[in-house]
Structures are given as structure tokens and as C-alpha cells.
Short mmCIF file of C-alpha atoms in Angstrom, two decimals:
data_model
loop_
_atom_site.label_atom_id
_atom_site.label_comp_id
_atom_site.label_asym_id
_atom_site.label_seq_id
_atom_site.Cartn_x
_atom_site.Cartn_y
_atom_site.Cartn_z
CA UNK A 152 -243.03 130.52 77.02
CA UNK A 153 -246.36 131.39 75.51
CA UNK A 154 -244.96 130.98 72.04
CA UNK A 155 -244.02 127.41 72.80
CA UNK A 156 -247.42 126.72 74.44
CA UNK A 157 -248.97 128.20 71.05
CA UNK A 158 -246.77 125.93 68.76
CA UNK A 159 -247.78 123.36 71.40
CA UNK A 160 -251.57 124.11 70.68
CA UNK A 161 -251.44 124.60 67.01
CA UNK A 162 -249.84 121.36 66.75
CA UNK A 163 -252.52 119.58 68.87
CA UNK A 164 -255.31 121.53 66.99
CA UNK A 165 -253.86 120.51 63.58
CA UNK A 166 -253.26 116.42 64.82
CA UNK A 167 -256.92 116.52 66.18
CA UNK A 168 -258.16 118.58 62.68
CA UNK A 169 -256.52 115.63 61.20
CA UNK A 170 -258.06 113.02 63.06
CA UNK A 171 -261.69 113.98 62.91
CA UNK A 172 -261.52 114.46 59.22
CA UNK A 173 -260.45 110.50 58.97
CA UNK A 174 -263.24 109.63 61.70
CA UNK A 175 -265.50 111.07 59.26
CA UNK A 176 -264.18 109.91 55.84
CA UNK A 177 -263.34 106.45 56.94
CA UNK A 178 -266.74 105.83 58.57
CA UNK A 179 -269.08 107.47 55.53
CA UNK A 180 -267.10 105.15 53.48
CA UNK A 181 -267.54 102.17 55.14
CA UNK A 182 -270.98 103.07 55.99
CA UNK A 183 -272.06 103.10 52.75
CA UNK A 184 -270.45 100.07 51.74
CA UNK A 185 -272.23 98.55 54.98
CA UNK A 186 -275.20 99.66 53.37
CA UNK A 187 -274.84 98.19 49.62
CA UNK A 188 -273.40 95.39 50.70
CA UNK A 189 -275.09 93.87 54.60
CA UNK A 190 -278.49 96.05 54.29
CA UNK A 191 -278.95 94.92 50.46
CA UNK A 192 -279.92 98.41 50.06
CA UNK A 193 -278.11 98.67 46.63
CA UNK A 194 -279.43 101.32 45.41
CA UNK A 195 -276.94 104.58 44.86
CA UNK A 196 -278.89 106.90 43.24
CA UNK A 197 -281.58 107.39 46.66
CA UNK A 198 -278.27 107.05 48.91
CA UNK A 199 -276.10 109.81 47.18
CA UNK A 200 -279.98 111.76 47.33
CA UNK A 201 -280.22 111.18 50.63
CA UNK A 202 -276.68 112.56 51.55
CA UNK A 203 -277.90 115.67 49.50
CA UNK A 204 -280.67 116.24 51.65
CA UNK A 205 -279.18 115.81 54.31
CA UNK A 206 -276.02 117.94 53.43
CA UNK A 207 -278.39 120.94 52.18
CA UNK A 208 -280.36 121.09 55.33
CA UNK A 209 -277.16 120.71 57.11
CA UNK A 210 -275.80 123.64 55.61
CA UNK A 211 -278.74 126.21 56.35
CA UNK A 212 -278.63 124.77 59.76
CA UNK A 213 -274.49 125.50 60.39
CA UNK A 214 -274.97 129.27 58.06
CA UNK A 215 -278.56 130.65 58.47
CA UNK A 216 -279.43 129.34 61.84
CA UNK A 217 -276.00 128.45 63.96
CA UNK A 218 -274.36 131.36 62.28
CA UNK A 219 -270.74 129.48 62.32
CA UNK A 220 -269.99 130.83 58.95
CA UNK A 221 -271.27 133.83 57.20
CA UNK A 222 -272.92 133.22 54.10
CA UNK A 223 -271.00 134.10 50.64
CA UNK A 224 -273.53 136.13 48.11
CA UNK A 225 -274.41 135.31 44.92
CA UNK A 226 -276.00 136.63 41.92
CA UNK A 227 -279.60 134.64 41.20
CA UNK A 228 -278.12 134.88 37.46
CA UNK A 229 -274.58 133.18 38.41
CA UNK A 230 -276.89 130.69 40.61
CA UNK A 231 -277.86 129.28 37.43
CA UNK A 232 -275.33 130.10 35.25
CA UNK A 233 -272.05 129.29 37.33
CA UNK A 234 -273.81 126.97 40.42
CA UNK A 235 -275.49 124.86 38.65
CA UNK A 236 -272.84 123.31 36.19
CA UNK A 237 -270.94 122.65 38.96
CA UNK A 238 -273.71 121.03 41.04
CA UNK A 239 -274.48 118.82 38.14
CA UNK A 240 -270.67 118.00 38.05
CA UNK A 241 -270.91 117.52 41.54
CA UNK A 242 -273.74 115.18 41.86
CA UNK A 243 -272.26 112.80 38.94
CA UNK A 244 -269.07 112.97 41.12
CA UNK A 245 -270.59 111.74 43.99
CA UNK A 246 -273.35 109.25 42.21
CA UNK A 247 -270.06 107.58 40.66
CA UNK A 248 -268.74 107.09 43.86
CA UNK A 249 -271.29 105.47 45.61
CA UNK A 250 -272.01 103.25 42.26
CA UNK A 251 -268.23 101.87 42.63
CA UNK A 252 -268.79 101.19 45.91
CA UNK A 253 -271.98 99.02 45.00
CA UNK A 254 -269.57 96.56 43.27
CA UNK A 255 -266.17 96.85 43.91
CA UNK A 256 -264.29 96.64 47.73
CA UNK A 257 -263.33 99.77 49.58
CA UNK A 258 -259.24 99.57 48.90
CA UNK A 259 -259.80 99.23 45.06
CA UNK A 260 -262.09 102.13 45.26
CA UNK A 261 -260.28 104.41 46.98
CA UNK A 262 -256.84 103.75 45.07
CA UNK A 263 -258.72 104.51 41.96
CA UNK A 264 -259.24 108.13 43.40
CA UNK A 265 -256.56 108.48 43.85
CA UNK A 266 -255.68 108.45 39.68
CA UNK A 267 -257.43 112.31 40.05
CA UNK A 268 -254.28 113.92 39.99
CA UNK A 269 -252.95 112.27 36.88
CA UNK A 270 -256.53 112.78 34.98
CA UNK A 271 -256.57 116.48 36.16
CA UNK A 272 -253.05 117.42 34.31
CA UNK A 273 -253.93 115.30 31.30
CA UNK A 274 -257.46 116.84 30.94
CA UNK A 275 -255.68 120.53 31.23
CA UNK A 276 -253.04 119.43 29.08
CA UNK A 277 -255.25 117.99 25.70
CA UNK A 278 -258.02 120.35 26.19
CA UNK A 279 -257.14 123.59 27.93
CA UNK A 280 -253.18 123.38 26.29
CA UNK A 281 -251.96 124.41 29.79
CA UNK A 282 -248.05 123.75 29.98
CA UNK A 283 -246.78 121.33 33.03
CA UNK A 284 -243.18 121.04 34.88
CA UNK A 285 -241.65 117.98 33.59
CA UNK A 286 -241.69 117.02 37.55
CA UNK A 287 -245.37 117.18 37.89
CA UNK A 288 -245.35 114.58 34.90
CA UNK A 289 -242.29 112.90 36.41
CA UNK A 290 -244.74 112.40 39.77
CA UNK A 291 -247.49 111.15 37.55
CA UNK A 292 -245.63 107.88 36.65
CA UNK A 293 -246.10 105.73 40.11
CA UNK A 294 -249.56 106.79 40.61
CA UNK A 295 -250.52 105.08 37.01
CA UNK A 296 -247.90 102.46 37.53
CA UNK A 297 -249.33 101.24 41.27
CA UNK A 298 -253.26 102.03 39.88
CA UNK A 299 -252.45 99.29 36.76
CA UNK A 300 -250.92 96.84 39.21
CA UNK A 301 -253.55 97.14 41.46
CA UNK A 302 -256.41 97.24 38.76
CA UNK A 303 -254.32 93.72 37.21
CA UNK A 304 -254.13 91.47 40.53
CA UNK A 305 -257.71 92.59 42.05
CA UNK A 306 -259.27 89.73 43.48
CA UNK A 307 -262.57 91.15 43.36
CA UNK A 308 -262.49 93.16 40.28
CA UNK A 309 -265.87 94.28 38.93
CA UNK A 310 -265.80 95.94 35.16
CA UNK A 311 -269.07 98.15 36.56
CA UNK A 312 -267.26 99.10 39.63
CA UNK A 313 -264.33 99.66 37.84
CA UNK A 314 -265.51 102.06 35.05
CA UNK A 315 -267.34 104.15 37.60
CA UNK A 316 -264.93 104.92 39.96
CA UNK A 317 -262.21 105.91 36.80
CA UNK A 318 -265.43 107.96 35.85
CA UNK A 319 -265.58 109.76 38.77
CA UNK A 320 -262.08 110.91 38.88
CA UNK A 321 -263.07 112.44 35.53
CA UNK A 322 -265.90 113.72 36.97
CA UNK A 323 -263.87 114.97 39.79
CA UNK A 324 -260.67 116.17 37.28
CA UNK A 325 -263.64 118.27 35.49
CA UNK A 326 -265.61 119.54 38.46
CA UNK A 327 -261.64 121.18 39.58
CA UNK A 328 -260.81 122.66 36.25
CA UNK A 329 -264.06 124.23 35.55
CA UNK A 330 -263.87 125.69 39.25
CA UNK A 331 -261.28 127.78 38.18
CA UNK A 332 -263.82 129.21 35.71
CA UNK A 333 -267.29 129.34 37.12
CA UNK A 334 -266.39 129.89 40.45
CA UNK A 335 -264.33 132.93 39.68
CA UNK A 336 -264.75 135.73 42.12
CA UNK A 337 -266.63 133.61 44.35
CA UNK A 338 -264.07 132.60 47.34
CA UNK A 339 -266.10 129.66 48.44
CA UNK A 340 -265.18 127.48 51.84
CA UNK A 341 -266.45 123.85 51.95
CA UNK A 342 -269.66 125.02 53.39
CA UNK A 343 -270.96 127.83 51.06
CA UNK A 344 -269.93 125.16 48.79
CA UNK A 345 -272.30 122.28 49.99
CA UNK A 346 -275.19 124.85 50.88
CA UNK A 347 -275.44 126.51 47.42
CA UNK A 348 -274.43 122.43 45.31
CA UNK A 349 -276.41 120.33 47.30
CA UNK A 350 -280.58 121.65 46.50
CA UNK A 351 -279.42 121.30 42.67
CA UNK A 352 -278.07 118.15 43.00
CA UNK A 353 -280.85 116.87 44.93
CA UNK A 354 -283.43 118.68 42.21
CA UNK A 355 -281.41 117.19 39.53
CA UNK A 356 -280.79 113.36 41.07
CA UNK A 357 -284.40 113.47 42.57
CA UNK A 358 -286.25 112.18 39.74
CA UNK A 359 -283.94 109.90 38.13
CA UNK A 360 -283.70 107.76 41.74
CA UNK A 361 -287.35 107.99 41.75
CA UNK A 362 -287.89 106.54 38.22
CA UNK A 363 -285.03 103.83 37.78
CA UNK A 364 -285.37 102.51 42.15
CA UNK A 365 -288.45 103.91 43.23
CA UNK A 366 -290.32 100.44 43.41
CA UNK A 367 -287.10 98.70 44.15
CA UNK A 368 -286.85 100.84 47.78
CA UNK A 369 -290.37 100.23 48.41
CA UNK A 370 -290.00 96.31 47.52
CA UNK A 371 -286.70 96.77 50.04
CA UNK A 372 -288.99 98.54 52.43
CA UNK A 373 -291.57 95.45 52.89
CA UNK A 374 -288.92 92.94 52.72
CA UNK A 375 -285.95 94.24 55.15
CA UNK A 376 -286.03 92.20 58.05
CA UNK A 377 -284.79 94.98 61.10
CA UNK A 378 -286.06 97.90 58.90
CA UNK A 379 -285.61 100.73 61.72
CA UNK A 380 -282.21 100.16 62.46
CA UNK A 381 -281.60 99.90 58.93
CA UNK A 382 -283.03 103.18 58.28
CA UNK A 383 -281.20 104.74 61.00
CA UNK A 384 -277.78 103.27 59.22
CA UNK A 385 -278.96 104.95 56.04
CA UNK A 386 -280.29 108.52 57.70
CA UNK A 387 -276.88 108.79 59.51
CA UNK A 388 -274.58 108.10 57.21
CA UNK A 389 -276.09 110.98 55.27
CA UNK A 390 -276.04 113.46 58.62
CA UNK A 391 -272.11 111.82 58.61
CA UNK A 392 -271.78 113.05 55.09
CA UNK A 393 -272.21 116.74 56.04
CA UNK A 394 -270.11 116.32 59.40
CA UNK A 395 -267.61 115.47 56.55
CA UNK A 396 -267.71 118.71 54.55
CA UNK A 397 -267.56 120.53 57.74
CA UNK A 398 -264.52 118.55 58.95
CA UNK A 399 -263.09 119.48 55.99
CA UNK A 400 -263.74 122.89 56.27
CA UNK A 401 -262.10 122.88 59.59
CA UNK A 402 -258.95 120.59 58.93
CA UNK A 403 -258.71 122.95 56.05
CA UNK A 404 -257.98 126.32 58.66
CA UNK A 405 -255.71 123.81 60.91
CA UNK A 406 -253.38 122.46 58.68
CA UNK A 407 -250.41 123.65 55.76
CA UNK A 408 -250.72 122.59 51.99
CA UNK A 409 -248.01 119.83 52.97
CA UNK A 410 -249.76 118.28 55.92
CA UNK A 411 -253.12 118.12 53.96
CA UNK A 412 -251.55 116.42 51.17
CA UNK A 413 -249.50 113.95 53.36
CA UNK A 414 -252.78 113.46 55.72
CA UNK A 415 -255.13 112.76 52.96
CA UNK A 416 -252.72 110.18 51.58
CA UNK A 417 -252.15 108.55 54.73
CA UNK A 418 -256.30 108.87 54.88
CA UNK A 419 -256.67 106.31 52.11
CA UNK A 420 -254.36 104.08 53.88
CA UNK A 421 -256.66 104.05 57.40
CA UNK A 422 -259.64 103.99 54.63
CA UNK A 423 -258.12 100.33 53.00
CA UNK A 424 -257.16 98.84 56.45
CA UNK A 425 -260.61 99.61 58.86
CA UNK A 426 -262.40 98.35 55.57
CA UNK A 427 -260.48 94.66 55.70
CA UNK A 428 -260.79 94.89 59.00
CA UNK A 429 -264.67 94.51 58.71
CA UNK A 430 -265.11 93.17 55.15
CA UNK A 431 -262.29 91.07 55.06
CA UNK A 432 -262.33 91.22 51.36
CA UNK A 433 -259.35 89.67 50.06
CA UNK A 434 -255.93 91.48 49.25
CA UNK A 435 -252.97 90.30 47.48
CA UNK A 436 -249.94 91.37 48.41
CA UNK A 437 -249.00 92.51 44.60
CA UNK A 438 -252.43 94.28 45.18
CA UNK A 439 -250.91 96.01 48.43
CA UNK A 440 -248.00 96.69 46.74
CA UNK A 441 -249.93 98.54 44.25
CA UNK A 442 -251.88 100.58 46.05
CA UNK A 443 -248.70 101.81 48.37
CA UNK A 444 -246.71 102.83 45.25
CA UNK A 445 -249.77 104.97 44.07
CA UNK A 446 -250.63 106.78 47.66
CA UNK A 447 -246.53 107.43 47.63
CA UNK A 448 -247.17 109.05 44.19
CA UNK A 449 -249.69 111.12 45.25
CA UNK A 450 -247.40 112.14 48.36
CA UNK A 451 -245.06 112.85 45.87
CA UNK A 452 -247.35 115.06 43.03
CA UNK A 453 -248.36 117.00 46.31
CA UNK A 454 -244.90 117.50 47.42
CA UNK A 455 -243.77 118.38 43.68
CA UNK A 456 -246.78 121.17 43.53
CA UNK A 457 -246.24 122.64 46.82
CA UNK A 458 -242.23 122.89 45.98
CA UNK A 459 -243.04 124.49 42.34
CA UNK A 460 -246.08 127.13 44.19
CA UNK A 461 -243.01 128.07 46.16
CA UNK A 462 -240.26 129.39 43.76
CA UNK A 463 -240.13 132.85 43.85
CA UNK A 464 -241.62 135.00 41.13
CA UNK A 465 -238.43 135.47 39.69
CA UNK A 466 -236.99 132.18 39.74
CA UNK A 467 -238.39 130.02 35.80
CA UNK A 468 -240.95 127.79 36.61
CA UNK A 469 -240.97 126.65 33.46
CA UNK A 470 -238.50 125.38 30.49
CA UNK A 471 -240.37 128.03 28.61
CA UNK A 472 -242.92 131.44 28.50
CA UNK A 473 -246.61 130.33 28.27
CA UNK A 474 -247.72 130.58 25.19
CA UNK A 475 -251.19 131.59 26.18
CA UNK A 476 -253.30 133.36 29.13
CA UNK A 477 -254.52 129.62 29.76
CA UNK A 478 -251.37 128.73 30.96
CA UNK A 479 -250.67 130.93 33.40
CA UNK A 480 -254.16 129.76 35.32
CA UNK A 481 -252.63 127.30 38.24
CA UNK A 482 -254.08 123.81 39.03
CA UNK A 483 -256.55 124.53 41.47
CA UNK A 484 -256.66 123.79 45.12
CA UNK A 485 -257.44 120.48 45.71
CA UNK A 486 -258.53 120.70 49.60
CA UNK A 487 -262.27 120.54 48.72
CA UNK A 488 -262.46 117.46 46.43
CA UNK A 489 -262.99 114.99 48.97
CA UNK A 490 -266.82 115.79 50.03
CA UNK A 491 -269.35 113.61 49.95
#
């Protein structure tokens, strides 16, 4: 009896992990496209700054003050030499993001991201020489196939929007390989992860926004007709954007590998639908079409990893022996790429 009330409870903590993670996601998304596109705030650079600030205060509130997770260590010598790579990586990541969504809708957006897992294997594959299953390539094919059909019948395609978005999956491809690397040793949750990335991003994005839109958010400023609830928009979607890293830090504990993979799929799926739903910007059905295909090739890469982690040590996971050390290292988790 009290096992099946702790399946019971396990199942409703994981659906409920689940569903604040999209509450989150969904409405940073569409908060900042609110912002770009009804505020005429279009200016990434201070909003991605913003959601740094916001995030690194956030995360010396939840470790230092609250105490809800213990802080990881670090060196002051791999601060610089391991953190702050990565934090540069991770502020283009994010900068990229919130460019794309300056010109281009939500759905095409979001099914560009979701090309990361194809860019990932291809970046390990040319530069690190890492050998793949032929069904990890196999998996590959509909995400490029439904990300050229949906980047062909577009209706609101923007080249800018475009080029950043497939940018930031490199970003985001580069920013998981070099994890494997940098990070080493370092077993870091979404929140250690946001506390020790977000005061070098902001250091290193603070002066760029300042130079290239400083008198373009003070012209803004003057002009914005309801300028406090416009300001509250902006402020919370950045307070939002660290509710999202600790969502994910917490759907992370609730959930398997499968049900991530299958939940952040079906994620980009709420993502595309609220965002028509309030920007009703236009969709062909070719262009539906394309995006489904890709988000079932993602559900498919995921399933294809998580079946290939799973063989046991005995059992050839490959047509061949690695030819180098390289190749043994294992595409890295995933789970934390989605933070904003």
C-alpha cells in the first residue's frame, strides 16, 4: 500500500516538475518576444543583461542566503581559467537567442533549437574525431529534413533572425562539448551553474549593451508611453529567467532521461501554440508539418541515446574500437542547455 501511494506521488511530483518547467519556459519566451515586439524595446543586448543580473543575484539569494543548495567550490585559478570560457560561451548563447527573437516568430525560433542535436554530433565528429552509432546519425535525418522545410515555407522569415538562432545552436553545440572539458571534476547542478556564469556574463555583455544601445534605452525611456508597467514586464521576465534555471534544476531530480527528453520536446510544441495564440503570426501548414517532423526527430535522437547509454558494458556499441581516448568521452548531458 505505501509503495503504490509512493509510485502515486512520484508520478504526481514528476507531472507537476514537468509542468512548472513549461510555465516557466513558455512564459520567458513569450515575454521576451512581448517585449521586442509590443514594448518596442528591441534591444537584446540590455535584455539578455538584465536576465544576468537578475539570474546572479538570484543565485546568491537561493545558495548563500536561502541555503536550498550547498554551494560547489572552486579554485579562483579554474574561475578564470575553466568558468569563464564557458560564461563567455554562455552569454553568446543566450544574446543569440534573444537576437532571433527580435526578428523572427516564436515557432521558427524554437524549431531552429531544436537543430542542437544534429550540430553537436557534427561539431564532435569534424573536430574532436569522436566516432557515432550509425543510429544516432540515422535520428539526425528528420530533424534537418523538418528544420529545411520549415526554414523554406516560413511566412515570416528574417535572414537576421535566421542566422542567429542557427548561431546559437552552435553556440549551444560548443558551450556542451567544451563542458565535458572545462567543467571536469566540477559536478555542477543548474544553480552552481547560473551563480558562478552569470557575474561574467554580465561583466562581459555589460559594456557592449552600454556602447551599441545605451542612448537607444534612454531615447526608449522618454518616449514609452506606460513606462512603469513596461519596466515591470522587462524586470520580471528577468526574475522569470532564474525561476527557469531553478525549475530546471528541480524537473531535473523529478524526472528519468526518457521523460526529460519526451517533455522538452513536447515543451516546444506548448512553446509554438501559446505563442500563435497571442501573436497570431502566421503558420503554414507545410510549416507545421515541418516543425512536427523535427520535434519527432529529436524524440527520436533522445530515445536512440538513452537506448545506446543502456547496453551493457559488454554488449559493442560500436561497429568498431575507438581509435582514440576522444572517443570514448560520451555526448554530454543535455538537461542543462535550456537556461536562459
Amino acid at each position: 500500500m505505501e509503495e503504490s501511494r509512493f509510485c502515486q506521488w512520484s508520478v504526481i511530483r514528476s507531472l507537476l516538475a514537468i509542468l512548472q518547467w513549461w510555465g516557466f519556459n513558455v512564459t520567458v519566451i513569450i515575454m521576451n518576444k512581448w517585449i521586442f515586439q509590443k514594448l518596442d524595446f528591441k534591444f537584446p543586448l540590455s535584455v539578455s543583461c538584465i536576465h544576468f543580473i537578475s539570474s546572479a543575484i538570484g543565485a546568491y539569494l537561493a545558495i548563500k542566503v536561502l541555503k536550498l543548495k550547498p554551494l560547489i567550490t572552486v579554485d579562483p585559478e579554474d574561475r578564470w581559467r575553466r568558468i569563464f570560457p564557458m560564461s563567455f560561451i554562455f552569454c553568446i548563447n543566450i544574446v543569440l537567442g534573444n537576437v532571433s527573437l527580435r526578428y523572427i516568430p516564436v515557432s521558427f525560433m524554437q524549431t531552429i533549437k531544436s537543430f542542437t542535436p544534429a550540430t553537436t554530433v557534427v561539431l564532435q565528429w569534424l573536430i574532436w574525431k569522436k566516432y557515432f552509432d550509425w543510429r544516432i546519425w540515422a535520428s539526425l535525418i528528420p530533424i534537418v529534413g523538418g528544420i529545411l522545410l520549415t526554414s523554406i515555407t516560413e511566412l515570416s522569415f528574417n535572414m537576421a533572425g535566421f542566422c542567429a538562432a542557427l548561431f546559437g545552436c552552435l553556440a549551444t553545440s560548443t558551450k556542451t562539448i567544451l563542458a565535458e572539458s572545462l567543467l571536469h571534476g566540477y559536478k555542477f547542478d543548474s544553480i552552481n551553474t547560473v551563480y558562478y556564469m552569470a557575474p561574467f556574463a554580465t561583466m562581459i555583455l555589460a559594456v557592449p549593451a552600454l556602447l551599441l544601445e545605451g542612448s537607444g534605452v534612454v531615447e526608449w525611456f522618454y518616449t514609452c508611453p506606460s513606462i512603469f508597467s513596461s519596466l515591470v514586464i522587462i524586470l520580471g521576465s528577468g526574475v522569470l529567467a532564474f525561476c527557469l534555471n531553478f525549475s530546471i534544476f528541480y524537473v531535473i531530480h523529478s524526472t528519468t532521461a526518457v521523460t526529460f527528453n519526451v517533455a522538452g520536446n513536447l515543451k516546444v510544441a506548448v512553446a509554438v501554440t501559446c505563442s500563435w495564440m497571442i501573436f497570431r503570426n502566421p503558420i503554414s501548414m507545410m510549416n507545421g508539418i515541418g516543425c512536427a517532423i523535427t520535434l519527432i526527430g529529436c524524440t527520436f535522437y533522445g530515445y536512440v541515446r538513452h537506448m545506446l547509454s543502456r547496453q551493457t558494458p559488454g554488449t559493442p556499441r560500436t561497429p568498431r574500437t575507438p581509435r582514440n581516448k576522444m572517443e570514448l568521452i560520451p555526448l554530454v548531458n543535455d538537461k542543462l542547455d535550456d537556461k536562459v
